[in-house]
Amino acid sequence: MTLDALFAPATVAVVGASERPGSSAGYVMRNLARFGFAGRVVPVHPRGGVVFGLPAALSLAEMDATPDCVVIGLRADLVPEALEQAGQAGARAAVILASGFRETGTEGAALEARLAGIARRYGMAICGPNCLGLIARDSGAALYSSTVSPDMPKGRTALISASGASAIALAHSGEIGIGALVSAGNSAVTGLADYVAHFATDPGIDTIAMVIEDIGDADALAAAMHQVHIAGKSAVALRVGRSALGQRATAAHTGALAGAEDAAVAFCRRTGILDMPDMDSFLAAVRLCAAYPAPPRVMGTGVLGVSGGGVAHVADIAAETGLPLAEFAEPTLDSLRALLPGFATPQNPLDVTGAAFGDPGVYSAALSALDRDPGVGVIIAAQDAPPALAADMAQEYDGIAGAVAAYRGQAPLIALANLSAGLHGDVAAAYGAALRLRGTRPALCAITAWLQTPRRVTWRRSTGTATLPQTLSEQAARALLADCALPGPIEGLARSAQDAVALVAQMPGAAVLKIVSPDIAHKTEAGGVALNILPGQAAETYVRILDSARAYAPEARIEGVAVQEMVSGGVEAMLGLVDSGPYGLGMVVGLGGTMVELLQDAAFDLLPIDRAGAEAMLKRTRLHALLDGYRGAPSCDRAALIEAMVALSDFGCRHAGSLEAVDLNPVRVLPQGLRLLDALILTRHG
């Protein structure tokens, strides 16, 4: 779907145009004039006459030209008829301003579905409904139903916002230059992915900023992001309403460890979207991407300033945000020793000391030394000069600001004011064209995302159609997963107390007894598991397990009691798959055992998972350290666990249409190999 008729129309018809104060269509008429729209504007009003100095058409059918875009400023119940007339008139796009659609409930949703059907029948792009509209700075198409300043900073950023109020606030923040502004509203026809794909090929846009309430069509957005990366552009997101998404309810422990928010975070990472937590970091990230579209290959950061406390504060926040500080190379340290006073300590972060005030050349030389360091990919010059300084006090910072302004090194340089209040106006001017960010946490959060978000799409929805039985016992589930590098323990099925005694006696050591029932998902909760059982305890344990399971679930089908070898040693891990709604299946890995939900030590990512992705997931958990042998314990087979994770990902991809969740806990990772000791597979129809 092309959006040219929305952003660069030659003729715009405004239905419901009126000079009445507060009229939504009236705002559009004023904005078209204020932003210098060069095309033709035709007000449409059933009484005709003159509106804002322009002759009004009685209807769209009465127009003497085909409108490229129709702005509909009527109440909700009148919109479908007006949209039908727009389609009949040959319009290729429409902006629907009215509220009263799916945001109001069932009747509104039906009305919205009706207008979506009309739009699709005529092949029309639609902005809205329930929106403020859009502004395209290059064409002057200010189809916006609120007061917007034409002095709004102009630039090469497209801002797409589900919220009209947020769009106005961010566009007028003075922090970013706007090339296009979209208040998308309900996005009944034209969704987020359509806007992103449009701006990916727009030569006037370099950075795409998104305020997202609903990600919409994840597959389409991933495809659009692929276009963004091919074009060498950046996309930054502020997702609102994250806390309301909540955790997905499921019968598997996996679902309690990975909710909708985890999936959305993973989706952004896997599609190369910089995912920011708040408006300040969002604006900082947009500014950073606009200044430096391509991040450096080297992720190490060098920090310098003239205050030991100031740069230490930056280091503290860097540790919290995950921003890596470079370890200076020896030649860099030698240069700094020769440059700085004897009482200074050459290190990262670097306190250049007050010597820079007397001789700004010291600051310039320090910047050059950091730029030459092979481990430094980006330099942060941290300096506060708050707005309320007296003029003579502010002047003292001119030399430092001038050194930053004159910097011409290869590593990107960011001037950071720790205070969110920013800089004194004179000092800010002295920085020249240098990128200035303010507020330590939002700035470092933005820099971390800018450095560490891969600029590529590695996610694709799992669409495998291999089928599974409706219900699977633990034994059936483990047998199914044996081919996924997840071998189980030695095992037999006891159907009597005598069977249990004989099977326990055959084990190489103590045994584990478990209830076998396709209707009991969590055996421990049913009293259906006993550990460290010897032959003399087997009969009594068998009876106790059966009685407990029957009391817990009287209607459950019970097939017997499994007798397994007791596998000890190593590290208990858990693996799982869970359906993540619009993103398909995802994987969870973390510490295993009975306290898995209490410990909440798990990492999540969307399928597919390759070896590098599996290793990255492990590094986000305590398993990473435990596998290496914690406090003298033997190291465990990390490679076997990674192989199992990749194989489980492949299994999930093949059976995506059938799986609701997979819960493998515990998986005991041994010094050599691993054993899958318990397995739960929930199917969509089970």
XYZ file of C-alpha atoms in Angstrom:
686
model
C 0.000 0.000 0.000
C 1.466 3.351 -1.059
C 1.022 6.266 1.332
C 2.007 9.018 -1.085
C -1.567 10.308 -1.224
C -1.473 10.843 2.553
C 1.869 12.624 2.744
C 2.134 14.334 -0.640
C -1.380 14.908 -2.019
C -1.899 17.324 -4.892
C -5.557 17.937 -3.972
C -7.063 17.707 -0.500
C -10.802 17.725 0.188
C -11.871 18.616 3.733
C -15.340 17.233 4.490
C -17.114 19.150 7.227
C -14.885 22.201 6.834
C -16.180 24.998 9.006
C -14.927 28.235 10.506
C -16.784 27.383 13.710
C -14.386 27.546 16.693
C -13.339 24.070 17.840
C -14.245 22.375 14.562
C -11.759 19.567 13.882
C -11.942 20.162 10.134
C -11.459 23.878 10.785
C -8.139 23.154 12.509
C -7.063 21.255 9.394
C -7.956 24.175 7.144
C -5.922 26.571 9.307
C -2.926 24.247 9.489
C -2.835 23.751 5.720
C -2.546 27.521 5.350
C -0.039 27.944 8.197
C 2.286 25.211 6.907
C 2.198 26.513 3.341
C 0.521 23.604 1.577
C 1.109 24.267 -2.132
C -1.573 21.930 -3.453
C -5.250 22.601 -3.917
C -7.610 22.617 -0.914
C -11.356 22.099 -1.425
C -13.637 22.560 1.590
C -16.752 20.370 1.405
C -19.922 21.549 3.127
C -23.585 20.763 2.316
C -24.451 24.479 2.347
C -21.614 25.408 0.026
C -20.530 29.024 0.269
C -17.041 30.228 1.102
C -14.982 28.635 3.885
C -11.668 30.226 4.910
C -11.776 32.221 1.714
C -12.177 29.159 -0.510
C -15.325 28.166 -2.465
C -16.848 25.057 -0.871
C -18.142 22.069 -2.833
C -21.576 20.802 -1.823
C -20.310 17.205 -1.780
C -17.345 15.130 -2.929
C -19.306 14.191 -6.054
C -19.673 17.913 -6.874
C -15.912 18.522 -6.946
C -14.374 19.482 -10.273
C -11.197 17.515 -9.558
C -10.320 14.113 -8.102
C -9.112 14.444 -4.513
C -5.953 12.524 -3.634
C -6.802 12.656 0.060
C -10.069 13.350 1.876
C -10.088 14.630 5.452
C -13.328 13.619 7.166
C -14.299 15.891 10.042
C -17.735 14.419 10.797
C -19.093 12.498 13.776
C -18.536 8.735 13.814
C -21.903 7.554 12.486
C -21.541 9.744 9.379
C -18.041 8.556 8.531
C -18.845 5.353 6.560
C -21.068 7.213 4.069
C -18.485 9.973 3.638
C -15.733 7.390 3.131
C -17.839 5.567 0.547
C -18.260 8.857 -1.336
C -14.518 9.477 -1.114
C -13.839 6.088 -2.663
C -16.369 6.737 -5.432
C -14.711 10.104 -6.092
C -11.379 8.339 -6.689
C -9.586 9.318 -3.471
C -6.580 7.152 -2.637
C -6.363 8.160 1.017
C -8.388 9.576 3.885
C -7.824 11.017 7.346
C -10.645 10.147 9.739
C -10.619 12.426 12.773
C -13.703 11.285 14.690
C -13.693 9.204 17.836
C -16.432 6.705 18.671
C -15.062 3.534 17.126
C -13.530 0.412 18.664
C -12.236 2.396 21.651
C -15.871 2.733 22.776
C -16.892 -0.924 22.718
C -18.733 -3.461 20.561
C -20.885 -1.073 18.514
C -17.932 1.194 17.819
C -15.829 -1.798 16.784
C -18.520 -2.846 14.291
C -18.582 0.689 12.868
C -14.810 0.647 12.534
C -14.905 -2.731 10.776
C -17.423 -1.277 8.334
C -15.236 1.669 7.369
C -12.183 -0.623 7.122
C -14.086 -2.759 4.635
C -14.939 0.311 2.547
C -11.329 1.480 2.542
C -10.009 -1.907 1.468
C -12.600 -2.173 -1.290
C -11.332 1.072 -2.807
C -7.655 0.476 -1.946
C -7.461 3.562 0.255
C -4.850 4.337 2.890
C -6.461 5.577 6.104
C -4.996 7.613 8.935
C -7.205 7.001 11.982
C -9.958 6.961 13.027
C -9.781 8.495 16.512
C -6.708 10.499 15.579
C -5.436 14.050 15.162
C -4.084 13.396 11.675
C -0.671 13.967 10.130
C 1.809 16.593 8.971
C 4.318 16.223 6.143
C 6.790 19.090 6.345
C 8.176 18.814 2.799
C 4.761 18.942 1.110
C 3.097 21.158 3.723
C 0.257 18.648 4.021
C -0.726 19.590 7.568
C -3.827 17.420 7.868
C -3.873 17.899 11.635
C -6.865 18.729 13.795
C -5.121 20.559 16.610
C -3.046 23.700 16.949
C 0.493 23.003 15.796
C 3.269 25.544 15.515
C 4.844 25.968 12.078
C 7.958 26.947 14.056
C 8.185 23.377 15.337
C 11.843 22.377 14.689
C 12.189 20.861 11.257
C 14.452 17.924 10.621
C 14.675 14.404 9.241
C 12.749 12.489 11.923
C 9.339 10.909 11.345
C 7.336 10.676 14.562
C 4.508 8.115 14.571
C 2.355 8.146 17.691
C -0.779 6.291 18.655
C -1.393 9.109 21.130
C -2.185 12.536 19.730
C -1.201 14.326 22.946
C 2.161 12.531 23.043
C 2.741 13.431 19.406
C 2.223 17.131 20.169
C 4.399 17.020 23.311
C 7.328 15.246 21.690
C 7.199 17.206 18.435
C 7.282 20.488 20.364
C 9.914 19.398 22.880
C 12.566 21.350 21.002
C 14.770 18.264 21.192
C 14.155 16.741 17.757
C 13.613 18.036 14.239
C 10.372 16.807 12.685
C 10.109 15.864 9.033
C 6.755 14.127 9.407
C 4.289 13.740 12.256
C 1.579 11.081 12.446
C -1.137 10.751 15.076
C -2.206 7.257 14.034
C -5.171 6.699 16.360
C -6.845 3.317 15.966
C -4.946 2.416 12.764
C -7.989 0.572 11.450
C -6.519 0.119 7.958
C -3.074 1.680 7.740
C -0.971 0.359 10.592
C 2.363 1.049 12.201
C 4.161 -1.266 9.784
C 2.757 0.645 6.786
C 4.055 3.961 8.123
C 7.473 2.477 8.929
C 7.756 0.955 5.441
C 6.800 4.309 3.893
C 9.432 6.251 5.837
C 12.057 3.575 5.170
C 12.021 4.706 1.537
C 11.339 8.422 2.127
C 14.491 10.350 1.120
C 13.596 13.140 3.533
C 13.585 10.869 6.613
C 16.580 9.315 8.387
C 15.145 8.390 11.793
C 11.772 6.807 12.603
C 10.431 7.467 16.103
C 7.417 5.473 17.308
C 5.155 5.860 20.340
C 3.461 2.457 20.385
C 0.319 1.324 22.184
C -0.239 -1.749 19.995
C 2.506 -3.224 17.839
C -0.111 -4.476 15.369
C 1.001 -6.901 12.656
C 4.346 -8.175 13.956
C 5.264 -9.926 10.694
C 4.597 -6.777 8.658
C 6.566 -4.633 11.106
C 9.530 -7.019 10.917
C 9.430 -6.795 7.112
C 9.268 -2.999 7.321
C 12.238 -2.960 9.710
C 14.210 -4.980 7.187
C 13.643 -2.108 4.742
C 14.738 0.378 7.412
C 18.040 -1.430 7.910
C 18.664 -1.783 4.174
C 18.237 1.988 3.881
C 20.741 2.591 6.703
C 18.124 4.273 8.880
C 17.256 3.896 12.572
C 14.008 3.221 14.418
C 13.351 4.136 18.059
C 10.323 3.051 20.100
C 8.576 4.193 23.250
C 6.078 1.487 24.137
C 3.341 2.733 26.471
C 0.992 0.632 28.575
C 3.661 -1.992 29.259
C 2.642 -2.556 32.863
C -0.944 -3.321 31.819
C 0.119 -6.167 29.527
C 0.598 -8.424 32.520
C 1.755 -12.014 32.595
C 0.174 -14.598 30.347
C -1.744 -17.189 32.330
C -0.678 -20.728 31.578
C -0.544 -24.114 33.238
C 3.212 -24.253 32.610
C 5.774 -22.619 34.908
C 7.293 -21.185 31.736
C 4.341 -18.820 31.390
C 4.958 -17.336 34.813
C 8.567 -16.594 33.868
C 7.914 -14.974 30.493
C 5.087 -12.528 29.970
C 3.930 -10.321 27.141
C 6.419 -7.594 28.076
C 9.349 -10.019 27.764
C 8.121 -10.959 24.308
C 7.769 -7.328 23.203
C 11.280 -6.513 24.437
C 12.641 -9.520 22.568
C 10.749 -8.561 19.407
C 12.257 -5.080 19.414
C 15.744 -6.475 19.945
C 15.331 -9.121 17.227
C 14.024 -6.585 14.696
C 16.572 -3.849 15.465
C 14.257 -1.334 17.155
C 15.819 0.776 19.914
C 13.348 0.136 22.753
C 13.359 3.024 25.240
C 11.659 3.077 28.681
C 10.585 6.736 28.962
C 10.160 9.981 27.030
C 13.520 11.471 28.031
C 15.559 8.459 26.940
C 13.365 8.180 23.833
C 14.190 11.753 22.807
C 17.881 11.195 23.602
C 17.954 8.075 21.435
C 16.247 9.865 18.537
C 18.773 12.707 18.729
C 21.651 10.224 18.924
C 20.449 8.268 15.905
C 19.903 11.490 13.958
C 23.472 12.614 14.691
C 25.121 9.198 14.226
C 22.902 6.829 12.196
C 25.525 4.060 12.234
C 26.904 3.152 15.676
C 30.624 2.291 15.936
C 31.760 -1.306 15.679
C 33.673 -0.933 18.953
C 31.276 -0.722 21.915
C 33.717 0.480 24.570
C 32.953 3.925 25.973
C 35.461 6.479 27.181
C 34.255 9.027 29.750
C 36.056 12.230 30.688
C 35.282 15.370 32.654
C 36.840 17.853 35.041
C 35.163 16.473 38.161
C 36.053 13.162 39.755
C 32.620 12.964 41.358
C 30.889 13.832 38.105
C 32.588 11.121 36.047
C 32.186 8.594 38.880
C 28.440 9.302 38.770
C 28.462 8.552 35.053
C 30.291 5.280 35.729
C 27.691 4.305 38.349
C 24.779 4.816 35.970
C 26.721 3.139 33.143
C 26.973 -0.004 35.279
C 23.211 0.055 35.877
C 22.303 0.554 32.214
C 24.828 -1.996 30.936
C 26.960 0.542 29.067
C 30.460 -0.958 28.786
C 33.373 1.307 29.752
C 36.571 0.683 27.802
C 39.814 -0.336 29.494
C 42.357 2.153 28.188
C 45.301 0.704 26.284
C 48.809 1.285 27.632
C 49.742 3.858 24.916
C 46.626 5.840 25.932
C 47.644 5.742 29.583
C 51.168 6.873 28.656
C 49.756 9.827 26.714
C 47.518 10.795 29.622
C 50.361 10.536 32.160
C 52.423 12.914 30.060
C 49.484 15.290 29.617
C 47.874 15.518 33.068
C 49.179 16.873 36.381
C 51.059 14.395 38.540
C 48.180 14.094 40.999
C 45.766 12.958 38.258
C 44.996 9.274 37.741
C 44.870 8.083 34.110
C 41.879 5.741 34.036
C 38.372 5.363 32.650
C 36.350 7.343 33.636
C 38.945 10.099 33.379
C 39.134 13.163 35.600
C 41.077 15.685 33.502
C 41.160 17.900 36.641
C 40.810 21.663 36.784
C 43.885 21.989 34.564
C 41.494 22.115 31.609
C 40.068 25.436 32.821
C 43.451 27.117 32.658
C 44.505 25.393 29.442
C 41.691 24.077 27.208
C 44.375 22.419 25.118
C 44.633 19.801 27.880
C 41.009 18.863 27.276
C 41.519 18.743 23.490
C 44.575 16.527 23.877
C 42.700 14.188 26.224
C 39.900 13.860 23.670
C 42.464 12.992 21.000
C 44.099 10.388 23.241
C 40.767 8.669 23.849
C 39.922 8.827 20.157
C 43.156 6.984 19.295
C 42.484 4.190 21.787
C 41.456 1.017 19.866
C 39.037 0.000 22.622
C 37.073 3.256 22.602
C 34.120 3.389 20.215
C 32.360 6.428 21.653
C 33.456 9.300 23.921
C 31.265 10.968 26.551
C 32.371 14.431 27.654
C 30.518 14.882 30.954
C 30.246 18.496 32.031
C 27.632 20.407 33.995
C 27.176 24.163 33.545
C 23.637 24.718 34.815
C 21.280 27.369 33.437
C 21.301 29.584 36.546
C 25.041 30.292 36.468
C 25.993 33.958 36.353
C 27.372 35.074 32.995
C 30.973 35.354 34.260
C 30.734 31.869 35.805
C 29.387 30.398 32.566
C 32.259 31.983 30.641
C 34.700 29.768 32.537
C 33.383 26.751 30.595
C 33.945 28.280 27.152
C 37.330 26.617 26.707
C 36.009 23.115 27.455
C 32.933 23.641 25.272
C 35.157 25.008 22.511
C 37.382 21.910 22.675
C 34.319 19.709 22.226
C 33.062 21.895 19.358
C 36.452 21.679 17.606
C 36.759 17.872 17.990
C 37.166 16.086 14.645
C 38.045 12.542 15.731
C 36.670 9.253 14.430
C 34.890 8.135 17.616
C 31.479 9.788 18.048
C 31.590 12.433 20.770
C 28.615 13.169 23.038
C 28.525 16.151 25.375
C 26.630 15.071 28.479
C 25.078 17.318 31.110
C 24.370 15.161 34.155
C 21.604 17.521 35.199
C 18.371 17.140 33.255
C 18.023 20.928 33.543
C 20.687 21.142 30.843
C 23.233 23.876 30.204
C 23.543 27.617 30.536
C 22.554 29.146 27.202
C 25.993 30.671 26.552
C 27.755 27.381 27.254
C 25.300 25.477 25.072
C 26.041 27.903 22.233
C 29.789 27.398 22.733
C 29.363 23.661 22.067
C 28.450 24.538 18.482
C 27.119 21.625 16.448
C 28.282 18.970 18.946
C 25.594 16.524 20.054
C 24.418 17.470 23.540
C 22.378 15.146 25.763
C 21.123 15.895 29.263
C 20.219 13.745 32.224
C 22.682 10.969 33.027
C 20.274 8.057 33.140
C 18.198 8.803 30.012
C 21.333 9.703 28.058
C 23.239 6.549 29.027
C 20.148 4.422 28.502
C 19.928 5.823 24.972
C 23.647 5.355 24.294
C 23.492 1.748 25.511
C 20.574 0.930 23.221
C 22.228 2.766 20.305
C 25.420 0.741 20.733
C 23.950 -2.667 21.512
C 20.799 -2.965 19.379
C 21.689 -4.993 16.255
C 20.679 -3.243 13.034
C 19.152 -6.330 11.430
C 16.073 -8.549 11.641
C 16.717 -12.011 13.096
C 13.132 -12.921 14.019
C 10.670 -14.804 11.899
C 7.408 -16.279 13.070
C 7.427 -20.025 13.596
C 4.842 -21.517 11.259
C 5.500 -25.268 11.459
C 2.448 -27.485 11.095
C 3.716 -30.790 12.488
C 0.995 -32.217 14.723
C 1.055 -33.538 18.277
C -1.350 -35.707 20.302
C -3.921 -33.706 22.265
C -2.483 -34.834 25.607
C 0.953 -36.183 26.474
C 2.085 -37.843 29.676
C 5.510 -37.025 31.040
C 6.874 -40.266 29.598
C 5.405 -39.555 26.168
C 6.736 -35.998 26.278
C 10.251 -37.131 27.208
C 10.207 -39.796 24.505
C 9.231 -37.123 21.988
C 12.061 -34.858 23.144
C 14.739 -37.541 23.231
C 15.683 -36.586 19.677
C 16.190 -32.960 20.820
C 19.490 -33.659 22.565
C 17.499 -34.174 25.787
C 17.983 -37.797 26.889
C 15.986 -38.975 29.889
C 16.938 -41.211 32.827
C 16.678 -45.002 33.068
C 13.002 -45.654 33.723
C 10.273 -48.236 34.089
C 6.516 -48.155 34.731
C 5.118 -49.778 37.879
C 1.466 -50.845 37.870
C 1.642 -52.491 41.285
C 3.595 -52.226 44.514
C 5.472 -55.390 43.544
C 6.467 -53.805 40.207
C 7.776 -50.774 42.089
C 9.960 -52.915 44.380
C 11.438 -54.818 41.436
C 12.134 -51.703 39.363
C 13.774 -49.807 42.238
C 16.033 -52.794 42.818
C 17.189 -52.615 39.182
C 18.300 -48.966 39.438
C 22.036 -48.150 39.783
C 21.277 -46.303 43.046
C 18.322 -44.663 44.740
C 15.201 -44.071 42.650
C 12.587 -41.404 41.982
C 8.905 -42.386 41.907
C 6.380 -40.200 40.037
C 2.700 -40.464 39.300
C 1.951 -41.056 35.608
C -1.207 -39.271 34.462
C -1.976 -37.154 31.398
C -4.381 -35.165 33.614
C -1.934 -34.112 36.343
C 0.406 -31.447 35.006
C 2.270 -30.596 38.209
C 3.045 -33.832 40.010
C 4.746 -32.238 43.029
C 1.626 -30.245 43.893
C -0.375 -33.476 43.763
C 2.008 -35.232 46.155
C 2.955 -37.407 43.228
C 6.763 -37.332 43.501
C 9.111 -39.089 45.925
C 12.922 -38.866 45.868
C 15.787 -41.062 47.093
C 13.693 -44.216 47.373
C 15.425 -47.525 48.178
C 13.933 -50.998 47.522
C 12.635 -51.356 51.095
C 10.635 -48.128 50.739
C 9.255 -48.771 47.275
C 5.934 -50.523 48.098
C 4.799 -48.034 50.742
C 5.831 -45.092 48.545
C 3.929 -46.492 45.559
C 0.692 -46.693 47.594
C 1.170 -43.227 49.120
C 1.701 -41.617 45.721
C -1.424 -43.219 44.261
C -3.559 -42.187 47.249
C -2.279 -38.612 47.164
C -2.830 -38.251 43.407
C -6.392 -39.621 43.624
C -7.212 -37.226 46.442
C -5.763 -34.307 44.472
C -7.534 -35.127 41.183
C -10.271 -37.748 41.662
C -11.224 -37.756 37.980
C -7.679 -38.034 36.656
C -6.655 -40.971 34.512
C -3.796 -42.726 36.320
C -1.589 -45.060 34.302
C 0.754 -46.098 37.100
C 3.909 -44.866 38.802
C 7.160 -44.202 36.968
C 10.354 -45.478 38.575
C 13.430 -43.528 37.467
C 17.080 -43.570 38.348
C 18.002 -40.783 40.785
C 20.310 -38.520 38.804
C 22.389 -36.320 41.096
C 25.201 -33.815 40.750
C 25.571 -31.061 38.221
C 23.264 -28.058 37.951
C 19.470 -27.996 37.746
C 18.214 -25.931 34.819
C 14.800 -25.386 33.313
C 13.934 -24.991 29.656
C 10.611 -24.085 28.187
C 8.614 -22.820 25.263
C 5.598 -20.545 25.561
C 3.189 -19.027 23.078
C 3.850 -15.268 23.056
C 0.739 -14.032 21.308
C 1.491 -11.839 18.295
C 5.149 -12.938 18.238
C 4.698 -16.707 18.220
C 6.717 -19.071 20.360
C 9.482 -17.994 22.700
C 12.002 -19.858 24.838
C 12.805 -19.565 28.537
C 15.999 -20.814 30.199
C 17.027 -20.418 33.817
C 17.648 -22.068 37.154
C 15.483 -25.126 37.631
C 13.972 -27.031 40.514
C 10.903 -26.604 42.681
C 11.533 -22.898 43.376
C 11.799 -21.840 39.750
C 9.019 -19.220 39.993
C 10.237 -17.904 43.342
C 13.815 -17.447 42.104
C 12.670 -15.766 38.858
C 16.114 -16.323 37.368
C 15.349 -16.774 33.699
C 16.043 -15.319 30.282
C 13.560 -15.171 27.425
C 13.895 -14.825 23.666
C 11.708 -15.482 20.661
C 12.258 -18.408 18.329
C 14.262 -19.264 16.376
C 17.272 -19.563 18.702
C 20.710 -20.324 17.263
C 23.871 -21.181 19.213
C 24.920 -17.567 19.604
C 21.437 -16.653 20.814
C 21.422 -19.545 23.285
C 24.785 -18.494 24.714
C 23.561 -14.896 25.035
C 20.478 -16.102 26.939
C 22.589 -18.114 29.386
C 24.731 -15.067 30.097
C 21.623 -13.274 31.366
C 21.072 -15.908 34.089
C 22.888 -17.280 37.141
C 23.304 -20.513 35.182
C 26.139 -18.800 33.328
C 28.320 -18.769 36.456
C 27.096 -22.092 37.850
C 27.931 -23.973 34.661
C 31.538 -22.852 34.962
C 31.787 -24.430 38.424
C 30.862 -22.169 41.298
C 33.038 -22.186 44.455
C 34.985 -25.290 43.583
C 32.132 -27.287 42.057
C 33.010 -29.098 38.836
C 32.136 -27.319 35.600
C 29.126 -28.638 33.728
C 28.488 -29.304 30.063
C 27.500 -25.872 28.726
C 27.801 -27.105 25.132
C 25.249 -29.872 25.789
C 22.754 -27.368 27.210
C 23.243 -25.030 24.251
C 22.743 -27.942 21.846
C 19.520 -28.842 23.673
C 18.289 -25.241 23.491
C 18.859 -25.091 19.736
C 17.202 -28.486 19.249
C 14.217 -27.419 21.379
C 13.942 -24.256 19.265
C 13.844 -26.416 16.126
C 11.192 -28.628 17.736
C 9.116 -25.555 18.559
C 9.426 -24.185 15.050
C 8.267 -27.497 13.562
C 5.280 -27.832 15.910
C 4.375 -24.135 16.232
C 0.774 -24.695 15.176
C 0.223 -27.318 17.877
C 2.111 -26.025 20.918
C 0.781 -23.964 23.781
C 3.760 -24.490 26.102
C 6.642 -26.811 26.928
C 7.984 -27.037 30.480
C 11.199 -29.028 31.031
C 12.158 -28.876 34.698
C 14.538 -29.985 35.885
C 17.082 -30.526 33.188
C 20.139 -31.703 35.111
C 23.306 -30.493 33.395
C 26.153 -32.845 34.334
C 29.919 -32.537 33.932
C 29.346 -34.536 30.752
C 25.976 -34.392 29.042
C 22.592 -33.763 30.624
C 19.388 -35.548 31.596
C 15.795 -34.426 31.138
C 14.127 -35.476 34.381
C 10.631 -34.032 33.957
C 8.685 -32.804 30.958
C 5.314 -31.196 30.348
C 3.959 -30.472 26.861
C 0.678 -28.581 26.555
C -0.959 -28.589 23.139
C -3.391 -26.002 21.840
C -6.241 -28.494 21.871
C -5.225 -30.526 24.902
